[in-house]
Amino acid sequence: HLRLGAPPTPRLHAVVSLSYPSTAQPASRSVPFQRPLPLISFSYNKNRELEFSDAAIRYYVEPPPGADLGYAYERWVHRPEEKGRLDGLLRAISEIRRRGTGDPVIGVISWRGVMTKILTAPYEDRDGWELNVMVENGTLYLEEFISDARLEEKDNMTPRQRIQTYYGYAFESWCTASQPDAPSGWGGDVDTNVQWCNVVKTKLGDVRIIIGGEVDCVRGILNDTMVELKTSMNISGHRDEARFEKKLLKFYFQSFLLGVPEIVVGFRTPGGQLKTMQSFKTLEIPRMVRGKPNAWDARICLTWGEDFLTWIKHTIILGGNASGSVWRVKFTPCTGVELTLLCEDERREVEAGEDRVG
Ligand code: 0WD
Ligand code: CA
């Protein structure tokens, strides 16, 4: 990685900003989202090497009642935090082209986690984010920008944050096996290097999008539908319920964007004991929360998503500086988003960590 010693150069280009919609008003229009079509899947192995196979696929099994989510914590192989680079996804797109299984007309390419952040922004009142936007042949490549300071922060979780993160991974292990009809039980020690990822193509309004994301497991041998696994604190009382319904917005879009039809939630005690399980059909979630006190409206998110992506596209292309340029988007909760063209030095810094796009 190229590190530049000089202090950041002041940005020379004007900032363009977009404020987001009020969540108190109904969506101004209805933006369709095309059913995601799978293009390719790939696996990361224990050495974090990418291979175009389903070696890392997992199969759903019922977890034992009362399972201990702190089990084998000391044996967790913890992948170091990485900057949200697009490398794996770009390799997958090259492989799709090499196989000739369609040269998809693309508008936007990104990881699913980034798309989830974009779409849920109208309801986000706490965590901001920043993206790098690269343009090549009319396609926008969106990746999360994580500053060195932020990366260090993420790497230095408190022991309490670490164990809570681990509960989620342990739940995945209790709920999955490497073979379809394996008995219930511990699925193997947690190694966060290992991942099974899927790439889909879809369309939000007029914008064509290619999205890659991690899939936790599939159900059955014949009926191999994808399942997302989540943990959440036991619900006791209305406050907890409202908090959970708010969380469902992120659960919903995360799975919806990749076409994952089912979300299995394990409810746990603060100490990490699994109490109850509940399965949600992804497409039914918006209806479940409608009319509730903490309700959200998926249509507001989809409308916003299309506005946001076309705004970036228009600004960059109208800026007349499209190919090879790198832009930064900054989202500030309750305010809106800003788009800035990075100057030469900043751009080089982004590109130093990136495989060549295209
Ligand atoms: O390390 C990072 N900062 C990032 C890594 C940022 C963005 C992406 N990625 C990687 C992911 O690890 C994965 O290989 O890109 C690929 C696609 O990720 P995604 O599906 O777009 O990621 P997202 O939807 O944010 O998260 C999916 C799962 C998480 O499951 P839960 O149920 O917690 O949402 O990916 C895992 C996690 O299990 N995951 C991570 N695991 C270890 N370190 C991380 C991370 N930083 N981020 C997501
Ligand atoms: Ca999960």
Coordinates of C-alpha atoms in Angstrom, one line a residue, residues 20 33 146 163 172 186-187 194 220 254 316 339 345:
Y20 CA -32.9 12.8 2.3
F33 CA -36.9 -3.8 -7.3
I146 CA -12.9 3.1 6.4
I163 CA -18.2 -11.7 23.1
E172 CA -24.2 -19.9 13.0
W186 CA -21.8 -27.8 17.2
G187 CA -20.9 -27.2 13.5
V194 CA -14.2 -18.8 5.8
G220 CA -32.2 -29.1 2.4
Q254 CA -29.8 -7.2 3.9
I316 CA -20.3 12.6 -11.8
L339 CA -20.3 14.1 -2.7
D345 CA -3.2 12.6 -3.9

